[in-house]
mmCIF file of C-alpha atoms in Angstrom:
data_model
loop_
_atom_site.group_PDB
_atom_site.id
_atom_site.type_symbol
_atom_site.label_atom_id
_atom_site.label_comp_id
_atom_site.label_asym_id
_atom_site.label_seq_id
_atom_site.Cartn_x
_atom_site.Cartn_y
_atom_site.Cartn_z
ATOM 1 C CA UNK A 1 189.219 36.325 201.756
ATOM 2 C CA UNK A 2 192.010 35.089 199.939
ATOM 3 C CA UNK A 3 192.675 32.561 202.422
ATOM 4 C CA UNK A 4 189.053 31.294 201.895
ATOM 5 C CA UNK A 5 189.605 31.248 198.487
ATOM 6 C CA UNK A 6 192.025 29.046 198.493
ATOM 7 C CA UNK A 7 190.582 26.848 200.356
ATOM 8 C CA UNK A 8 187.728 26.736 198.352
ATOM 9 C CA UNK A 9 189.652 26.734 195.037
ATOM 10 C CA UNK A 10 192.927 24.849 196.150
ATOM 11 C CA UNK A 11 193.719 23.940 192.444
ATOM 12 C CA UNK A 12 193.413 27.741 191.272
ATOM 13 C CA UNK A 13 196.294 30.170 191.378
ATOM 14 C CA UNK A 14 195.846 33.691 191.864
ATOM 15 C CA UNK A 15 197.895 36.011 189.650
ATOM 16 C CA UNK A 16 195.943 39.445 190.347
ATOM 17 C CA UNK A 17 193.206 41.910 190.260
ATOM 18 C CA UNK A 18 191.044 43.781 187.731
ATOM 19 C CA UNK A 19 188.668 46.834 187.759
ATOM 20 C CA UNK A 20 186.440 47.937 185.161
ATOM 21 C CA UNK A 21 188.538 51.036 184.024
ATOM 22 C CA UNK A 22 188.073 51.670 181.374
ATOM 23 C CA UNK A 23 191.251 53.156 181.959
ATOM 24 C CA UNK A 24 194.086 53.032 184.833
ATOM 25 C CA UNK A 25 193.729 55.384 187.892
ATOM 26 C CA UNK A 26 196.250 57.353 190.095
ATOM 27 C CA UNK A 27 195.230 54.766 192.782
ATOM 28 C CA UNK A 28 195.813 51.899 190.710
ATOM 29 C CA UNK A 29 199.668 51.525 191.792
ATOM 30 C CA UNK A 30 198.431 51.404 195.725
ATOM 31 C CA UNK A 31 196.142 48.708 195.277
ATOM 32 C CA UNK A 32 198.880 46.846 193.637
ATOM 33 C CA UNK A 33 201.217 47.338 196.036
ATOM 34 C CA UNK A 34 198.290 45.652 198.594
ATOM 35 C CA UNK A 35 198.006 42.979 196.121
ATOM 36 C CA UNK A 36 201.794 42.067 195.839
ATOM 37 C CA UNK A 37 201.585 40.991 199.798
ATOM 38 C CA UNK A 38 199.631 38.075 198.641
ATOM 39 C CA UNK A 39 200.380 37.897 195.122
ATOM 40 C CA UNK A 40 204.011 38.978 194.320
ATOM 41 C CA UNK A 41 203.792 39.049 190.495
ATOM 42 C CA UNK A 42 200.348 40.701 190.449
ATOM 43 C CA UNK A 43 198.823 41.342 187.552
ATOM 44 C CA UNK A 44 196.436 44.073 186.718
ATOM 45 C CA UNK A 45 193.466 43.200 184.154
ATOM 46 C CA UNK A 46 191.200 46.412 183.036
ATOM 47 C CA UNK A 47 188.032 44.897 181.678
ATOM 48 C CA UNK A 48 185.477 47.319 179.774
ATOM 49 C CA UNK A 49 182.403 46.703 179.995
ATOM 50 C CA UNK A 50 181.236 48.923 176.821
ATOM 51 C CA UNK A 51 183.915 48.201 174.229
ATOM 52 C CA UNK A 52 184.066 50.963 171.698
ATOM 53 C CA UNK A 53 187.006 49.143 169.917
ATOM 54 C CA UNK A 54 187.886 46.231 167.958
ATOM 55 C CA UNK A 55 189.487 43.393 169.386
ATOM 56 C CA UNK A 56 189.230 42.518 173.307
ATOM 57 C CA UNK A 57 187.817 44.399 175.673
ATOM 58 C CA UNK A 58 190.425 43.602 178.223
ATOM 59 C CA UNK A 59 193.840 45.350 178.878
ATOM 60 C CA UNK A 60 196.982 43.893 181.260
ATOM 61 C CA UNK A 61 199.372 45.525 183.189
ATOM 62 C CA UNK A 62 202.023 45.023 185.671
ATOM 63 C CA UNK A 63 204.564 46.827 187.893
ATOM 64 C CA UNK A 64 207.736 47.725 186.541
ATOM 65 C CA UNK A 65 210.628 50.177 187.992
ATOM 66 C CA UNK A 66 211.191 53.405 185.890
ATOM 67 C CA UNK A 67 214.746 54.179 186.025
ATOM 68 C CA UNK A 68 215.757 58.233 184.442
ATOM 69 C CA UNK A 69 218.401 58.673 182.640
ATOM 70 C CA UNK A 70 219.346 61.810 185.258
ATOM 71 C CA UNK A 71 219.947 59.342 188.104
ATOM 72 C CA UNK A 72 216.665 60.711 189.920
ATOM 73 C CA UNK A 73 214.703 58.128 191.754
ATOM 74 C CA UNK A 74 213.105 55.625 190.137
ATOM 75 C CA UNK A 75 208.744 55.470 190.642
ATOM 76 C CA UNK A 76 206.416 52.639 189.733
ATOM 77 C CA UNK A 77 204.423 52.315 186.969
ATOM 78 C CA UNK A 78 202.684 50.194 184.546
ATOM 79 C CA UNK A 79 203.413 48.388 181.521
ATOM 80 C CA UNK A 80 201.557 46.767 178.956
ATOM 81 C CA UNK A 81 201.471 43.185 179.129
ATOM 82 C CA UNK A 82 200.286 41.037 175.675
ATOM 83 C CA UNK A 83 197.515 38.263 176.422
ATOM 84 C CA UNK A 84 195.044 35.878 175.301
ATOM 85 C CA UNK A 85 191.590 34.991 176.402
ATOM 86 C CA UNK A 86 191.739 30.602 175.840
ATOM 87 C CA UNK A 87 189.711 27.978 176.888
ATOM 88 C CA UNK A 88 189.915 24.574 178.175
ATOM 89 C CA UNK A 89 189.036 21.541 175.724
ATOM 90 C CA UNK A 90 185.984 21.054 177.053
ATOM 91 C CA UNK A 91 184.939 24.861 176.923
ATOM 92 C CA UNK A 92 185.977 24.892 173.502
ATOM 93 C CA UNK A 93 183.864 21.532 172.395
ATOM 94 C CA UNK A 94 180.995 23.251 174.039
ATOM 95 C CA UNK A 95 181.509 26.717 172.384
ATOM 96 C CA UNK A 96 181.972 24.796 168.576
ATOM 97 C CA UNK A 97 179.182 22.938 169.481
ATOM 98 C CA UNK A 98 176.499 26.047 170.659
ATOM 99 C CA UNK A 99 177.863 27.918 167.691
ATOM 100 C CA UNK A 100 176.417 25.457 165.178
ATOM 101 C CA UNK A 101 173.130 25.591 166.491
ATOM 102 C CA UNK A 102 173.227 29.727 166.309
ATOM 103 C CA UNK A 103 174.289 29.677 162.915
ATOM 104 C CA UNK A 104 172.479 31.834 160.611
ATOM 105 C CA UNK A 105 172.588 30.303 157.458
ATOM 106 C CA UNK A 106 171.656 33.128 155.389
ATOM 107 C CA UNK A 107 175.015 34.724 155.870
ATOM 108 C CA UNK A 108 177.518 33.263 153.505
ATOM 109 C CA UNK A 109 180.802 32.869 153.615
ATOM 110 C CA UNK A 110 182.095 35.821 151.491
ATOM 111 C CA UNK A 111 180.255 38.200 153.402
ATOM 112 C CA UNK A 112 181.346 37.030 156.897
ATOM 113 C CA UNK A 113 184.850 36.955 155.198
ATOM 114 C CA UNK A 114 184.367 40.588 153.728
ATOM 115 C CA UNK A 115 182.911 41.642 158.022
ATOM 116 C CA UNK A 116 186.476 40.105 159.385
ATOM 117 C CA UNK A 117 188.637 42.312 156.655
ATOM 118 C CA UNK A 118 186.684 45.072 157.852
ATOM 119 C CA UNK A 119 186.979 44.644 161.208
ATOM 120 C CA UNK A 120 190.625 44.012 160.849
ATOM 121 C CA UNK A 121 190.661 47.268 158.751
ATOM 122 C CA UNK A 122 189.183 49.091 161.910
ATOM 123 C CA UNK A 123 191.522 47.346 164.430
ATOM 124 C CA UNK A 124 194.718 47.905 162.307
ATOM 125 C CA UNK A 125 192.856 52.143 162.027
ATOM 126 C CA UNK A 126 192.973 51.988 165.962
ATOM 127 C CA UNK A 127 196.478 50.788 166.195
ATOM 128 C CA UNK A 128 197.619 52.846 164.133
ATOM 129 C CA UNK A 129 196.055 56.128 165.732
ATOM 130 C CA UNK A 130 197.545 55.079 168.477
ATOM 131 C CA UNK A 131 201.157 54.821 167.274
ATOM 132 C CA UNK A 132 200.580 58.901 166.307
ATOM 133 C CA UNK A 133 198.961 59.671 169.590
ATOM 134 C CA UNK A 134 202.403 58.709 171.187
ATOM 135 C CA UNK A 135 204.905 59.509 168.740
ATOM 136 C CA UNK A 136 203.150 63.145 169.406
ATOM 137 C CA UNK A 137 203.434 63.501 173.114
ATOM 138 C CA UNK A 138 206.975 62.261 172.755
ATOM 139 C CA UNK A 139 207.917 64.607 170.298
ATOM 140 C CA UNK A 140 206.217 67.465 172.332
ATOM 141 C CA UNK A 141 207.973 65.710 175.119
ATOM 142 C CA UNK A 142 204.650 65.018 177.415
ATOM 143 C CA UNK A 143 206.186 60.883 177.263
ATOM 144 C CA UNK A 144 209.616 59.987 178.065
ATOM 145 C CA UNK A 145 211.549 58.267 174.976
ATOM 146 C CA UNK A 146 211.425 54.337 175.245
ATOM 147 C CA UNK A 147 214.015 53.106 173.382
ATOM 148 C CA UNK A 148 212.034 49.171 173.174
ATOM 149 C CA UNK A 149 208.970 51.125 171.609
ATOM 150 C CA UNK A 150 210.907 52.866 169.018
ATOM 151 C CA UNK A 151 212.864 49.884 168.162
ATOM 152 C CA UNK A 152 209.143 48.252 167.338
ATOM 153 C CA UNK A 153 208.100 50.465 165.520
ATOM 154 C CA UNK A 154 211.045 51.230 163.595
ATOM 155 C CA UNK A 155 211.016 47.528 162.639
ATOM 156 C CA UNK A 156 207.122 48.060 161.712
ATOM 157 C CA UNK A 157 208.062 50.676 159.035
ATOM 158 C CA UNK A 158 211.052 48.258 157.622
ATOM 159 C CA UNK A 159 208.208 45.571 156.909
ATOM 160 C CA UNK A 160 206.226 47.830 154.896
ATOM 161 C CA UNK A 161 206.299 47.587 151.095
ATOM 162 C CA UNK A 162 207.454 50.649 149.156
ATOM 163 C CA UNK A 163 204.556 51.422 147.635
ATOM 164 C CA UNK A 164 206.512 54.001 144.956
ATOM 165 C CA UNK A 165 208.238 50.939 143.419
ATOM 166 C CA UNK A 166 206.839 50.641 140.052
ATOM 167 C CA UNK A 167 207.289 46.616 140.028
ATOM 168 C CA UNK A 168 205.158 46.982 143.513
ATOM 169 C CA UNK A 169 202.481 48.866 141.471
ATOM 170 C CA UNK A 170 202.275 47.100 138.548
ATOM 171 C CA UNK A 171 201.822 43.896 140.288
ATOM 172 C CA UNK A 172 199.627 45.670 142.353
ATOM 173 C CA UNK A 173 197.470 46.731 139.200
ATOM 174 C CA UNK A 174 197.577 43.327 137.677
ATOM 175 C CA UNK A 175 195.948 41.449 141.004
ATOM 176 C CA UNK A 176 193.501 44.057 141.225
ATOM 177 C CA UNK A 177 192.620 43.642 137.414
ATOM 178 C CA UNK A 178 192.326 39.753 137.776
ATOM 179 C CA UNK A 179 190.127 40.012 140.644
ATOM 180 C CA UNK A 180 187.436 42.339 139.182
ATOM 181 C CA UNK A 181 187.928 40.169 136.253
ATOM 182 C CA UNK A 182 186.759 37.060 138.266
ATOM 183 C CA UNK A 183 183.876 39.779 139.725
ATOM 184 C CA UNK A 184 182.528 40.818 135.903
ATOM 185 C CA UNK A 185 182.342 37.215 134.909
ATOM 186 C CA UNK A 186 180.726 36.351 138.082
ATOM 187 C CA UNK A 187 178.134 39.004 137.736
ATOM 188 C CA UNK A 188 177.729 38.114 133.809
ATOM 189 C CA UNK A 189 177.460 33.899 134.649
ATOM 190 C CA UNK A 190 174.848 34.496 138.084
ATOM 191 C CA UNK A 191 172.912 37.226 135.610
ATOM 192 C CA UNK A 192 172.945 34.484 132.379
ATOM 193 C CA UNK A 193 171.226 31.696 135.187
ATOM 194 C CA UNK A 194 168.503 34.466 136.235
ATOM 195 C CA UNK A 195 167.549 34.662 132.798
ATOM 196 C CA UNK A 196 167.571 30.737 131.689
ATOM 197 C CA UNK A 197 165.251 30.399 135.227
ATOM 198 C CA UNK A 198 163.306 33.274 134.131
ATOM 199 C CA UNK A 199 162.503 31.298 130.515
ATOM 200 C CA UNK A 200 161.846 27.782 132.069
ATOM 201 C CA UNK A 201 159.953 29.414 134.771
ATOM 202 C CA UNK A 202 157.702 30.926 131.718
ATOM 203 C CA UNK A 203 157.485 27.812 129.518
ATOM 204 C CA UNK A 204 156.653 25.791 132.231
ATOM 205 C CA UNK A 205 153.927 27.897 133.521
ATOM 206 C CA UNK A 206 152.676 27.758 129.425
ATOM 207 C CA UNK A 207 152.707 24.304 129.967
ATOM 208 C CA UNK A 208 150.695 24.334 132.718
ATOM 209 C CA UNK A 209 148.232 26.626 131.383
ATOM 210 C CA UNK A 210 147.777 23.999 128.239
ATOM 211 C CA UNK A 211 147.478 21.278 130.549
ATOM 212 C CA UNK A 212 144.307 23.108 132.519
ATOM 213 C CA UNK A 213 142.574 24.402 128.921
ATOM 214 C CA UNK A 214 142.620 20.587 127.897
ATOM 215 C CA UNK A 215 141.115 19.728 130.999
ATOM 216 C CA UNK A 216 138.712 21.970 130.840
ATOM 217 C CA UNK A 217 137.759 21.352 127.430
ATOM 218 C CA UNK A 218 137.644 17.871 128.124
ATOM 219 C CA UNK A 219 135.123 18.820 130.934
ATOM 220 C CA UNK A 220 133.030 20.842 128.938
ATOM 221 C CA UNK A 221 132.670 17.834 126.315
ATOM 222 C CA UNK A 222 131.727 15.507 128.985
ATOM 223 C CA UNK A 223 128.893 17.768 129.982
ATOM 224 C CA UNK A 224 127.594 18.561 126.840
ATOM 225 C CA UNK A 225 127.225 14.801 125.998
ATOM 226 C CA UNK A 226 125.461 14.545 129.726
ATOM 227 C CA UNK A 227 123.229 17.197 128.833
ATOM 228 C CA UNK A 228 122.187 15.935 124.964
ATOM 229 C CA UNK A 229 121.730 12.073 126.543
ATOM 230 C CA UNK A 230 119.624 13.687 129.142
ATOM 231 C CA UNK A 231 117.637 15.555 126.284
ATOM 232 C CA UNK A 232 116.982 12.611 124.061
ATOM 233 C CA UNK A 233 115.947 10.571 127.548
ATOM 234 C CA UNK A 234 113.563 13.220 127.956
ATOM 235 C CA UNK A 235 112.063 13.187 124.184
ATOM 236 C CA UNK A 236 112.271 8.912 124.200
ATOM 237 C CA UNK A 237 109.961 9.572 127.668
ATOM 238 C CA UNK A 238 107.621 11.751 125.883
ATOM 239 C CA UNK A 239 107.012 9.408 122.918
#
């Protein structure tokens, strides 16, 4: 099969497998190791096909020699590898292009800006559960240390602010003042122009109303003149 393939697809290049997981099995290193004969560097996508999470539903792995500190023998197994899902130009002028015609235009852009913070808010939730899910077994010792890992994260607490600083808080208070500040006058200016449409809505529809009693008044006139011409026709025929 894979020399068929590349027959067929001469300017593709294989670079591995996938299954659809959701996560990796015990016979997941074997396959590999059937893989490698054809594709040395193989790599190993999982793919779920019902995504409970935020972000990609796709995972990548690949091979990697565990060496222990005791000098016991080293076994195979799997480490994360960070991708991307892209797209050729092409793809991409066709995607831009079929998303403008599904466009809902009755979603604005603060509310599809306030559905990416929250779905950032989630993804950032997951991460982070994560981080405590392994810092546990470590620490209960189900994980063996990686000393890469707890460099990372180590560096993820440095970049966070200290949030007990009281120049961190007050500017902290201040932004969050200024921006229900814009909020209350936004509210207060979008309720002012409900109103003012509310009034010329009412005085036009006075207008309007004038407009039709004149008309009608004006009809009633004509017919009463029809009416008293027709009457003095009638009395002139008599005579």
């Amino acid at each position: 099969m894979y020399n068929m393939f590349r027959k067929v697809n001469a300017k593709e290049r294989v670079v591995g497998w996938y299954h659809t997981g959701p996560k990796l099995h015990q016979n997941d290193i074997l396959i590999n190791d059937l893989i490698r004969k054809y594709c040395p560097n193989s790599v190993l996508v999982i793919i779920d096909p019902k995504p409970t999470r935020i972000g990609l539903p796709t995972e990548a792995y690949k091979v990697v020699e565990e060496i222990h500190d005791d000098g016991s023998p080293t076994n195979k197994t799997f480490e994360h590898v960070a991708t991307e899902i892209g797209a050729e130009e092409a793809e991409e002028v066709g995607v831009e292009h079929l998303l403008r015609d599904v466009k809902d235009t009755t979603v604005g852009t603060l509310s599809q800006r306030i559905t990416n913070q929250l779905m950032g808010l989630k993804g950032l939730n997951q991460k982070l559960q994560d981080m405590k899910s392994y810092l546990e077994k470590v620490a209960a010792g189900e994980l063996p240390m990686n000393h890469e890992i707890t460099y990372q994260l180590q560096d993820i607490f440095n970049l966070l602010p200290d949030v007990t600083n009281p120049s961190f808080v007050r500017s902290l208070q201040v932004n969050t003042n200024d921006q229900m500040l814009v909020m209350y006058i936004a509210s207060v200016i979008r309720s002012v122009i409900a109103l003012h449409n509310l009034i010329n809505n009412k005085l036009a529809n006075k207008e309007a109303e004038k407009k039709e009693g004149k008309k009608d008044d004006v009809k009633d006139k004509k017919e009463e003149k029809s009416d008293s011409k027709k009457e003095e026709v009638k009395a002139d025929s008599k005579k």
